[in-house]
Amino acid sequence: MNNQAIRSTSLSNLDSIGTRLSSLLAMFGLSQSEFAARVKVSQGFVSDVLRGIKKPGAEFLYALKIEFGISIDWLLTGEGTMKGETQIDISFLRMIQLQISIARGAILKKDIAAKAIMLLIQNNKLNEAGTDPEIKKFLDGIKPDIEDFDLAIELYNGHLWTDETLRQRNIMAAVAAHFESKNTVDPLSLLTQQPTSISININSIQRNAGRDYYEG
């Protein structure tokens, strides 16, 4: 490739900064105004960058790196990953595998402890599980199913850069939808959108699932 071709490719990459910045906003679930406030620029400037009218300067790029941990190389050229990382986050992957096992137990195996944990995650109240013996017994006995590994990797790649405060609930929602699609459902209930409400009571933990959990 000659120098002219290399320069042409580089300029083309710079022209697509707006596209990558747009994906960044989507990943973090931010509006243009929210994003602008966090990097301390005007919303108008952000809009211009997204539309390819303006190119970001050094201060803007530095603010992105500090505020979001974004790889400047990725933003400018599209090369590498959004955060410039190549190593797998093992603890995050294990958390996903654990959530998959919980959802599998709750939806396919109808395990009461798994249902309770699942509802606590969905309601962002996992800390209420405390030292409940039934829940502890279930968690201690969890062994990730090898057939769920592809699902775990898919969820890992899809949620790696999402807001950490929303990760757990969003992953559980995705896992629940996956297993509910495999569950046997009453056709009439499905057509009429009338899910069955269930009540879960494990010692001190009680939840009326209602719309939070559908049992076919």
Short mmCIF file of C-alpha atoms in Angstrom, two decimals:
data_model
loop_
_atom_site.label_atom_id
_atom_site.label_comp_id
_atom_site.label_asym_id
_atom_site.label_seq_id
_atom_site.Cartn_x
_atom_site.Cartn_y
_atom_site.Cartn_z
CA MET A 1 0.00 0.00 0.00
CA ASN A 2 1.50 3.38 -1.00
CA ASN A 3 1.53 6.51 1.16
CA GLN A 4 -1.45 8.02 -0.66
CA ALA A 5 -3.55 4.92 0.00
CA ILE A 6 -2.53 4.88 3.67
CA ARG A 7 -3.43 8.57 4.00
CA SER A 8 -6.78 7.96 2.31
CA THR A 9 -7.58 5.11 4.72
CA SER A 10 -6.57 7.23 7.73
CA LEU A 11 -8.80 10.10 6.65
CA SER A 12 -11.67 7.68 6.09
CA ASN A 13 -11.25 6.39 9.64
CA LEU A 14 -11.30 9.94 11.00
CA ASP A 15 -14.53 10.61 9.13
CA SER A 16 -16.21 7.77 11.03
CA ILE A 17 -15.40 9.16 14.50
CA GLY A 18 -19.02 10.26 14.79
CA THR A 19 -20.23 6.70 14.30
CA ARG A 20 -17.95 5.37 17.03
CA LEU A 21 -18.88 8.20 19.38
CA SER A 22 -22.55 7.40 18.76
CA SER A 23 -21.95 3.77 19.74
CA LEU A 24 -20.20 5.00 22.90
CA LEU A 25 -23.26 7.03 23.91
CA ALA A 26 -25.49 4.03 23.23
CA MET A 27 -23.29 1.71 25.29
CA PHE A 28 -23.45 4.00 28.32
CA GLY A 29 -27.11 4.91 27.75
CA LEU A 30 -26.40 8.65 27.64
CA SER A 31 -28.20 11.43 25.81
CA GLN A 32 -26.14 14.06 24.01
CA SER A 33 -26.73 16.56 26.82
CA GLU A 34 -25.78 14.06 29.54
CA PHE A 35 -22.63 13.08 27.67
CA ALA A 36 -21.70 16.73 27.06
CA ALA A 37 -22.05 17.50 30.77
CA ARG A 38 -19.74 14.65 31.75
CA VAL A 39 -16.94 15.69 29.38
CA LYS A 40 -17.59 19.40 29.99
CA VAL A 41 -18.33 20.52 26.43
CA SER A 42 -21.43 22.01 24.84
CA GLN A 43 -24.19 19.80 23.49
CA GLY A 44 -23.84 21.62 20.18
CA PHE A 45 -20.21 20.51 19.88
CA VAL A 46 -21.16 16.90 20.61
CA SER A 47 -23.87 17.10 17.95
CA ASP A 48 -21.37 18.47 15.42
CA VAL A 49 -18.89 15.66 16.14
CA LEU A 50 -21.61 13.03 15.80
CA ARG A 51 -22.62 14.47 12.43
CA GLY A 52 -19.03 14.67 11.22
CA ILE A 53 -19.05 18.47 11.04
CA LYS A 54 -16.27 18.90 13.60
CA LYS A 55 -13.31 16.79 14.67
CA PRO A 56 -12.53 16.42 18.40
CA GLY A 57 -9.37 18.02 19.77
CA ALA A 58 -6.85 16.81 22.33
CA GLU A 59 -8.78 18.12 25.37
CA PHE A 60 -11.96 16.34 24.28
CA LEU A 61 -10.10 13.08 23.67
CA TYR A 62 -8.34 13.33 27.03
CA ALA A 63 -11.67 13.93 28.78
CA LEU A 64 -13.10 10.80 27.13
CA LYS A 65 -10.16 8.72 28.30
CA ILE A 66 -10.39 9.99 31.89
CA GLU A 67 -14.20 9.92 32.22
CA PHE A 68 -14.99 6.69 30.36
CA GLY A 69 -11.66 4.87 30.04
CA ILE A 70 -12.00 4.93 26.26
CA SER A 71 -9.12 4.02 23.95
CA ILE A 72 -8.21 7.10 21.92
CA ASP A 73 -6.79 4.85 19.19
CA TRP A 74 -10.17 3.14 18.89
CA LEU A 75 -12.07 6.43 18.70
CA LEU A 76 -9.75 7.94 16.10
CA THR A 77 -9.06 4.91 13.91
CA GLY A 78 -11.53 2.20 14.89
CA GLU A 79 -8.62 -0.15 15.60
CA GLY A 80 -8.57 -2.37 18.68
CA THR A 81 -11.37 -2.36 21.25
CA MET A 82 -13.34 0.48 22.79
CA LYS A 83 -11.29 0.33 25.98
CA GLY A 84 -8.09 -0.99 24.45
CA GLU A 85 -8.26 -4.22 26.42
CA THR A 86 -7.52 -7.71 25.18
CA GLN A 87 -7.70 -9.75 28.39
CA ILE A 88 -10.93 -11.42 29.45
CA ASP A 89 -12.56 -10.13 32.64
CA ILE A 90 -12.81 -13.49 34.42
CA SER A 91 -14.89 -12.24 37.36
CA PHE A 92 -17.43 -10.69 34.98
CA LEU A 93 -17.64 -13.89 32.92
CA ARG A 94 -18.16 -15.95 36.09
CA MET A 95 -20.91 -13.58 37.22
CA ILE A 96 -22.69 -14.15 33.91
CA GLN A 97 -22.33 -17.93 34.24
CA LEU A 98 -23.78 -17.70 37.74
CA GLN A 99 -26.77 -15.71 36.49
CA ILE A 100 -27.35 -18.24 33.73
CA SER A 101 -27.35 -21.08 36.27
CA ILE A 102 -29.81 -19.17 38.47
CA ALA A 103 -32.19 -18.49 35.57
CA ARG A 104 -31.94 -22.10 34.36
CA GLY A 105 -32.83 -23.31 37.86
CA ALA A 106 -35.69 -20.84 38.24
CA ILE A 107 -37.33 -21.21 34.84
CA LEU A 108 -36.56 -24.71 33.62
CA LYS A 109 -36.17 -26.58 36.92
CA LYS A 110 -38.71 -24.54 38.95
CA ASP A 111 -36.29 -24.30 41.88
CA ILE A 112 -37.78 -22.10 44.62
CA ALA A 113 -34.43 -20.73 45.85
CA ALA A 114 -33.38 -19.89 42.28
CA LYS A 115 -36.70 -18.08 41.73
CA ALA A 116 -36.13 -16.03 44.89
CA ILE A 117 -32.59 -15.02 43.83
CA MET A 118 -33.79 -14.17 40.34
CA LEU A 119 -36.49 -11.84 41.67
CA LEU A 120 -34.06 -10.15 44.03
CA ILE A 121 -31.69 -9.47 41.11
CA GLN A 122 -34.54 -8.16 38.95
CA ASN A 123 -35.59 -5.78 41.74
CA ASN A 124 -32.01 -4.74 42.53
CA LYS A 125 -32.36 -6.09 46.08
CA LEU A 126 -29.83 -8.91 46.05
CA ASN A 127 -28.40 -7.69 49.36
CA GLU A 128 -31.64 -8.85 51.02
CA ALA A 129 -30.66 -12.46 50.40
CA GLY A 130 -28.38 -12.22 53.42
CA THR A 131 -27.48 -15.59 54.85
CA ASP A 132 -30.71 -17.39 54.00
CA PRO A 133 -29.79 -21.10 54.27
CA GLU A 134 -31.88 -22.22 51.28
CA ILE A 135 -30.35 -19.61 49.01
CA LYS A 136 -26.84 -20.35 50.29
CA LYS A 137 -27.39 -24.07 49.70
CA PHE A 138 -28.51 -23.40 46.13
CA LEU A 139 -25.58 -21.09 45.36
CA ASP A 140 -23.03 -23.48 46.88
CA GLY A 141 -24.32 -26.27 44.65
CA ILE A 142 -24.21 -24.34 41.38
CA LYS A 143 -22.08 -25.82 38.61
CA PRO A 144 -22.15 -23.98 35.26
CA ASP A 145 -23.60 -26.10 32.47
CA ILE A 146 -21.18 -26.53 29.56
CA GLU A 147 -24.01 -26.12 27.05
CA ASP A 148 -24.54 -22.56 28.34
CA PHE A 149 -20.98 -21.44 27.58
CA ASP A 150 -21.84 -19.96 24.17
CA LEU A 151 -24.65 -17.97 25.77
CA ALA A 152 -22.25 -16.71 28.45
CA ILE A 153 -19.75 -15.52 25.82
CA GLU A 154 -22.49 -13.81 23.81
CA LEU A 155 -23.71 -11.96 26.90
CA TYR A 156 -20.13 -11.11 27.90
CA ASN A 157 -19.42 -9.48 24.55
CA GLY A 158 -22.77 -7.71 24.50
CA HIS A 159 -22.57 -6.22 28.00
CA LEU A 160 -18.83 -5.71 28.57
CA TRP A 161 -18.94 -1.95 28.03
CA THR A 162 -22.38 -1.24 29.48
CA ASP A 163 -23.03 0.77 32.64
CA GLU A 164 -21.97 -1.39 35.58
CA THR A 165 -24.90 -0.18 37.68
CA LEU A 166 -27.35 -1.69 35.17
CA ARG A 167 -25.36 -4.74 34.08
CA GLN A 168 -26.69 -7.33 36.48
CA ARG A 169 -30.38 -6.60 35.90
CA ASN A 170 -29.96 -6.32 32.13
CA ILE A 171 -28.06 -9.60 31.91
CA MET A 172 -30.65 -11.38 34.05
CA ALA A 173 -33.42 -10.02 31.83
CA ALA A 174 -31.63 -11.35 28.74
CA VAL A 175 -30.97 -14.74 30.35
CA ALA A 176 -34.56 -15.02 31.56
CA ALA A 177 -35.86 -14.28 28.06
CA HIS A 178 -33.53 -16.95 26.66
CA PHE A 179 -34.81 -19.68 28.98
CA GLU A 180 -38.43 -18.57 28.84
CA SER A 181 -38.27 -19.07 25.07
CA LYS A 182 -37.32 -22.70 25.76
CA ASN A 183 -39.95 -23.21 28.44
CA THR A 184 -43.27 -24.90 27.75
CA VAL A 185 -45.94 -22.21 27.68
CA ASP A 186 -49.71 -22.53 27.66
CA PRO A 187 -50.62 -21.35 24.12
CA LEU A 188 -53.85 -19.69 25.29
CA SER A 189 -52.01 -17.81 28.06
CA LEU A 190 -49.40 -16.67 25.55
CA LEU A 191 -52.00 -15.43 23.06
CA THR A 192 -54.06 -13.59 25.66
CA GLN A 193 -51.01 -12.21 27.48
CA GLN A 194 -52.26 -13.46 30.85
CA PRO A 195 -49.19 -14.69 32.76
CA THR A 196 -49.64 -16.55 36.01
CA SER A 197 -48.61 -14.72 39.20
CA ILE A 198 -46.73 -16.76 41.77
CA SER A 199 -45.80 -16.10 45.39
CA ILE A 200 -42.37 -17.07 46.64
CA ASN A 201 -41.68 -17.42 50.36
CA ILE A 202 -38.28 -18.58 51.57
CA ASN A 203 -37.93 -17.87 55.28
CA SER A 204 -37.71 -14.06 55.54
CA ILE A 205 -37.76 -13.47 51.77
CA GLN A 206 -41.17 -13.13 50.19
CA ARG A 207 -42.02 -11.82 46.74
CA ASN A 208 -45.14 -11.72 44.66
CA ALA A 209 -43.69 -12.27 41.24
CA GLY A 210 -46.57 -10.77 39.25
CA ARG A 211 -45.07 -9.27 36.13
CA ASP A 212 -41.51 -9.84 37.34
CA TYR A 213 -41.63 -13.57 36.80
CA TYR A 214 -43.83 -15.63 34.53
CA GLU A 215 -44.28 -19.29 35.20
CA GLY A 216 -45.64 -21.28 32.30
#
